[in-house]
PDB file of C-alpha atoms in Angstrom:
ATOM      1  CA  MET A 181      -3.050 -13.987 -16.256  1.00 47.00           C
ATOM      2  CA  THR A 182      -0.823 -13.592 -13.208  1.00 54.00           C
ATOM      3  CA  ASN A 183      -1.741 -15.897 -10.362  1.00 82.00           C
ATOM      4  CA  ARG A 184       0.690 -14.749  -7.691  1.00 91.00           C
ATOM      5  CA  VAL A 185       1.595 -11.199  -6.744  1.00 94.00           C
ATOM      6  CA  GLY A 186       3.839  -9.919  -3.971  1.00 95.00           C
ATOM      7  CA  LEU A 187       3.627  -6.306  -2.926  1.00 95.00           C
ATOM      8  CA  TRP A 188       5.997  -4.290  -0.755  1.00 97.00           C
ATOM      9  CA  ILE A 189       4.247  -1.053   0.189  1.00 97.00           C
ATOM     10  CA  ASP A 190       4.636   2.037   2.294  1.00 94.00           C
ATOM     11  CA  ARG A 191       2.868   5.382   1.916  1.00 92.00           C
ATOM     12  CA  LYS A 192       5.422   6.649  -0.609  1.00 93.00           C
ATOM     13  CA  THR A 193       6.255   3.651  -2.811  1.00 95.00           C
ATOM     14  CA  ALA A 194       4.775   0.340  -3.887  1.00 97.00           C
ATOM     15  CA  VAL A 195       6.863  -2.397  -5.521  1.00 97.00           C
ATOM     16  CA  ILE A 196       4.705  -5.030  -7.212  1.00 97.00           C
ATOM     17  CA  VAL A 197       6.207  -8.391  -8.189  1.00 96.00           C
ATOM     18  CA  ALA A 198       4.026 -10.475 -10.505  1.00 94.00           C
ATOM     19  CA  LEU A 199       5.035 -14.113 -10.899  1.00 92.00           C
ATOM     20  CA  ASP A 200       4.039 -16.146 -13.936  1.00 84.00           C
ATOM     21  CA  ASP A 201       5.092 -19.726 -14.600  1.00 78.00           C
ATOM     22  CA  LYS A 202       8.114 -18.612 -16.611  1.00 82.00           C
ATOM     23  CA  ARG A 203       9.044 -15.104 -15.493  1.00 89.00           C
ATOM     24  CA  ALA A 204       8.651 -12.316 -12.953  1.00 92.00           C
ATOM     25  CA  SER A 205       7.879  -8.671 -13.617  1.00 93.00           C
ATOM     26  CA  ILE A 206       8.505  -5.782 -11.249  1.00 95.00           C
ATOM     27  CA  THR A 207       6.517  -2.549 -11.241  1.00 95.00           C
ATOM     28  CA  ARG A 208       7.248   0.453  -9.038  1.00 96.00           C
ATOM     29  CA  LEU A 209       4.557   3.023  -8.227  1.00 95.00           C
ATOM     30  CA  GLU A 210       5.217   6.326  -6.463  1.00 95.00           C
ATOM     31  CA  SER A 211       2.360   7.857  -4.473  1.00 92.00           C
ATOM     32  CA  GLY A 212       3.414  11.483  -4.666  1.00 88.00           C
ATOM     33  CA  VAL A 213       1.917  11.815  -1.187  1.00 80.00           C
ATOM     34  CA  ARG A 214       3.926  13.674   1.383  1.00 74.00           C
ATOM     35  CA  ARG A 215       3.179  14.037   5.042  1.00 65.00           C
ATOM     36  CA  LEU A 216       2.029  17.567   5.785  1.00 62.00           C
ATOM     37  CA  GLY A 217       2.981  19.340   8.984  1.00 61.00           C
ATOM     38  CA  TYR A 218       0.039  19.598  11.322  1.00 55.00           C
ATOM     39  CA  ARG A 219      -0.043  21.830  14.386  1.00 55.00           C
ATOM     40  CA  GLY A 220      -0.236  19.264  17.179  1.00 55.00           C
ATOM     41  CA  ALA A 221      -2.684  16.970  15.435  1.00 50.00           C
ATOM     42  CA  PRO A 222      -2.616  13.205  16.043  1.00 53.00           C
ATOM     43  CA  ARG A 223      -1.135  10.944  13.340  1.00 55.00           C
ATOM     44  CA  SER A 224      -4.075   8.548  13.073  1.00 56.00           C
ATOM     45  CA  ARG A 225      -6.803   8.361  10.432  1.00 54.00           C
ATOM     46  CA  THR A 226      -9.437   9.565  12.900  1.00 53.00           C
ATOM     47  CA  THR A 227     -11.369  12.784  12.359  1.00 53.00           C
ATOM     48  CA  TYR A 228      -9.866  15.761  14.125  1.00 50.00           C
ATOM     49  CA  SER A 229     -11.781  17.559  16.797  1.00 50.00           C
ATOM     50  CA  ALA A 230     -12.378  21.284  16.671  1.00 49.00           C
ATOM     51  CA  LYS A 231      -9.406  22.019  18.933  1.00 50.00           C
ATOM     52  CA  TYR A 232      -6.960  21.271  16.080  1.00 54.00           C
ATOM     53  CA  GLY A 233      -8.461  23.869  13.801  1.00 60.00           C
ATOM     54  CA  GLN A 234     -10.207  23.942  10.455  1.00 63.00           C
ATOM     55  CA  GLY A 235      -6.973  24.252   8.443  1.00 67.00           C
ATOM     56  CA  ASP A 236      -5.422  21.137   9.960  1.00 74.00           C
ATOM     57  CA  ASN A 237      -8.594  19.156   9.325  1.00 79.00           C
ATOM     58  CA  GLN A 238      -8.597  20.201   5.676  1.00 81.00           C
ATOM     59  CA  LEU A 239      -4.925  19.261   5.298  1.00 81.00           C
ATOM     60  CA  HIS A 240      -5.612  15.894   6.874  1.00 82.00           C
ATOM     61  CA  GLN A 241      -8.592  15.258   4.591  1.00 86.00           C
ATOM     62  CA  GLN A 242      -6.479  16.122   1.530  1.00 86.00           C
ATOM     63  CA  TYR A 243      -3.784  13.741   2.738  1.00 87.00           C
ATOM     64  CA  LEU A 244      -6.310  10.921   3.178  1.00 88.00           C
ATOM     65  CA  HIS A 245      -7.801  11.649  -0.255  1.00 90.00           C
ATOM     66  CA  HIS A 246      -4.351  11.367  -1.886  1.00 91.00           C
ATOM     67  CA  LEU A 247      -3.686   8.109  -0.008  1.00 92.00           C
ATOM     68  CA  ASP A 248      -7.005   6.665  -1.193  1.00 93.00           C
ATOM     69  CA  LYS A 249      -6.136   7.534  -4.806  1.00 94.00           C
ATOM     70  CA  TYR A 250      -2.763   5.815  -4.328  1.00 95.00           C
ATOM     71  CA  TYR A 251      -4.392   2.667  -2.893  1.00 94.00           C
ATOM     72  CA  LYS A 252      -6.855   2.591  -5.819  1.00 94.00           C
ATOM     73  CA  GLN A 253      -3.953   2.824  -8.265  1.00 95.00           C
ATOM     74  CA  VAL A 254      -2.136  -0.031  -6.505  1.00 95.00           C
ATOM     75  CA  ALA A 255      -5.324  -2.134  -6.316  1.00 92.00           C
ATOM     76  CA  SER A 256      -5.898  -1.705 -10.057  1.00 92.00           C
ATOM     77  CA  ARG A 257      -2.504  -3.357 -10.668  1.00 92.00           C
ATOM     78  CA  LEU A 258      -3.578  -6.363  -8.559  1.00 90.00           C
ATOM     79  CA  ARG A 259      -6.768  -7.194 -10.498  1.00 85.00           C
ATOM     80  CA  GLY A 260      -5.534 -10.326 -12.262  1.00 83.00           C
ATOM     81  CA  ALA A 261      -4.015 -11.926  -9.172  1.00 88.00           C
ATOM     82  CA  SER A 262      -5.529 -14.883  -7.370  1.00 86.00           C
ATOM     83  CA  ASN A 263      -2.985 -14.840  -4.490  1.00 90.00           C
ATOM     84  CA  ILE A 264      -1.568 -11.631  -3.031  1.00 92.00           C
ATOM     85  CA  LEU A 265       1.208 -11.249  -0.464  1.00 95.00           C
ATOM     86  CA  ILE A 266       1.377  -7.766   1.093  1.00 95.00           C
ATOM     87  CA  PHE A 267       4.351  -6.719   3.194  1.00 97.00           C
ATOM     88  CA  GLY A 268       6.148  -3.577   4.275  1.00 96.00           C
ATOM     89  CA  PRO A 269       6.706  -1.187   7.166  1.00 94.00           C
ATOM     90  CA  GLY A 270       4.061   0.973   8.795  1.00 90.00           C
ATOM     91  CA  GLU A 271       0.313   1.080   8.301  1.00 92.00           C
ATOM     92  CA  ALA A 272       0.099   1.171   4.501  1.00 93.00           C
ATOM     93  CA  LYS A 273      -0.131  -2.621   4.186  1.00 94.00           C
ATOM     94  CA  SER A 274      -3.148  -2.869   6.506  1.00 93.00           C
ATOM     95  CA  ASP A 275      -4.746   0.218   4.917  1.00 93.00           C
ATOM     96  CA  LEU A 276      -4.409  -1.416   1.486  1.00 93.00           C
ATOM     97  CA  LYS A 277      -5.890  -4.675   2.779  1.00 92.00           C
ATOM     98  CA  LYS A 278      -8.893  -2.728   4.119  1.00 91.00           C
ATOM     99  CA  HIS A 279      -9.229  -1.016   0.742  1.00 91.00           C
ATOM    100  CA  LEU A 280      -9.135  -4.390  -1.053  1.00 90.00           C
ATOM    101  CA  THR A 281     -11.741  -5.792   1.359  1.00 89.00           C
ATOM    102  CA  ARG A 282     -14.073  -2.866   0.582  1.00 88.00           C
ATOM    103  CA  GLN A 283     -13.553  -3.614  -3.132  1.00 84.00           C
ATOM    104  CA  LYS A 284     -14.492  -7.303  -2.545  1.00 82.00           C
ATOM    105  CA  ALA A 285     -10.925  -8.432  -3.305  1.00 75.00           C
ATOM    106  CA  GLY A 286      -9.738  -9.020   0.257  1.00 68.00           C
ATOM    107  CA  ASP A 287     -10.213 -12.800  -0.002  1.00 76.00           C
ATOM    108  CA  ARG A 288      -7.324 -12.952  -2.501  1.00 83.00           C
ATOM    109  CA  VAL A 289      -4.855 -11.638   0.106  1.00 84.00           C
ATOM    110  CA  VAL A 290      -3.036 -14.698   1.435  1.00 83.00           C
ATOM    111  CA  ASN A 291      -0.777 -12.957   3.929  1.00 90.00           C
ATOM    112  CA  VAL A 292       0.107  -9.545   5.384  1.00 92.00           C
ATOM    113  CA  GLU A 293       3.563  -9.280   6.949  1.00 94.00           C
ATOM    114  CA  THR A 294       5.762  -6.614   8.476  1.00 95.00           C
ATOM    115  CA  ALA A 295       9.051  -5.980   6.672  1.00 95.00           C
ATOM    116  CA  ASP A 296      11.714  -3.276   6.678  1.00 95.00           C
ATOM    117  CA  LYS A 297      12.862  -1.335   3.643  1.00 95.00           C
ATOM    118  CA  MET A 298      14.085  -3.728   0.959  1.00 96.00           C
ATOM    119  CA  THR A 299      15.749  -3.561  -2.426  1.00 96.00           C
ATOM    120  CA  GLU A 300      13.887  -4.816  -5.492  1.00 96.00           C
ATOM    121  CA  ARG A 301      16.066  -7.952  -5.526  1.00 95.00           C
ATOM    122  CA  GLN A 302      15.225  -8.662  -1.873  1.00 97.00           C
ATOM    123  CA  ILE A 303      11.523  -8.149  -2.582  1.00 96.00           C
ATOM    124  CA  LEU A 304      11.668 -10.498  -5.584  1.00 96.00           C
ATOM    125  CA  ALA A 305      13.482 -13.162  -3.536  1.00 95.00           C
ATOM    126  CA  LYS A 306      10.941 -12.912  -0.702  1.00 96.00           C
ATOM    127  CA  VAL A 307       7.989 -13.233  -3.085  1.00 95.00           C
ATOM    128  CA  ARG A 308       9.513 -16.220  -4.901  1.00 93.00           C
ATOM    129  CA  LYS A 309      10.278 -17.940  -1.596  1.00 94.00           C
ATOM    130  CA  HIS A 310       6.757 -17.312  -0.275  1.00 93.00           C
ATOM    131  CA  PHE A 311       5.018 -18.745  -3.347  1.00 91.00           C
ATOM    132  CA  GLN A 312       7.449 -21.655  -3.841  1.00 86.00           C
TER     133      GLN A 312
END
């Protein structure tokens, strides 16, 4: 069982680093989600008002549905972890933490940090340093 997991995440890609006593494994997940062009709609997760139109609301709901599927897929890879470090740019890290909290796994998250784009080697080094 993996005790420590570090996760770099944005809305397109998740890089999961699982540390055991003897080795580290890296898994990359692609969301397949792409940002759709809305006609003047806000970029938040709030429900759109009628002034943005029915079509934009449906596009936004589809986008949120795809993101939720992505977060479920990522969360399923974190099941065996007792300590989870989440980092990355944007809102995906806090959205995933909220998802984990709803799934009663939020207490395993030890830290949520902001980080820029990183290579897999940089992600691995950051996770090792954090759990040292």
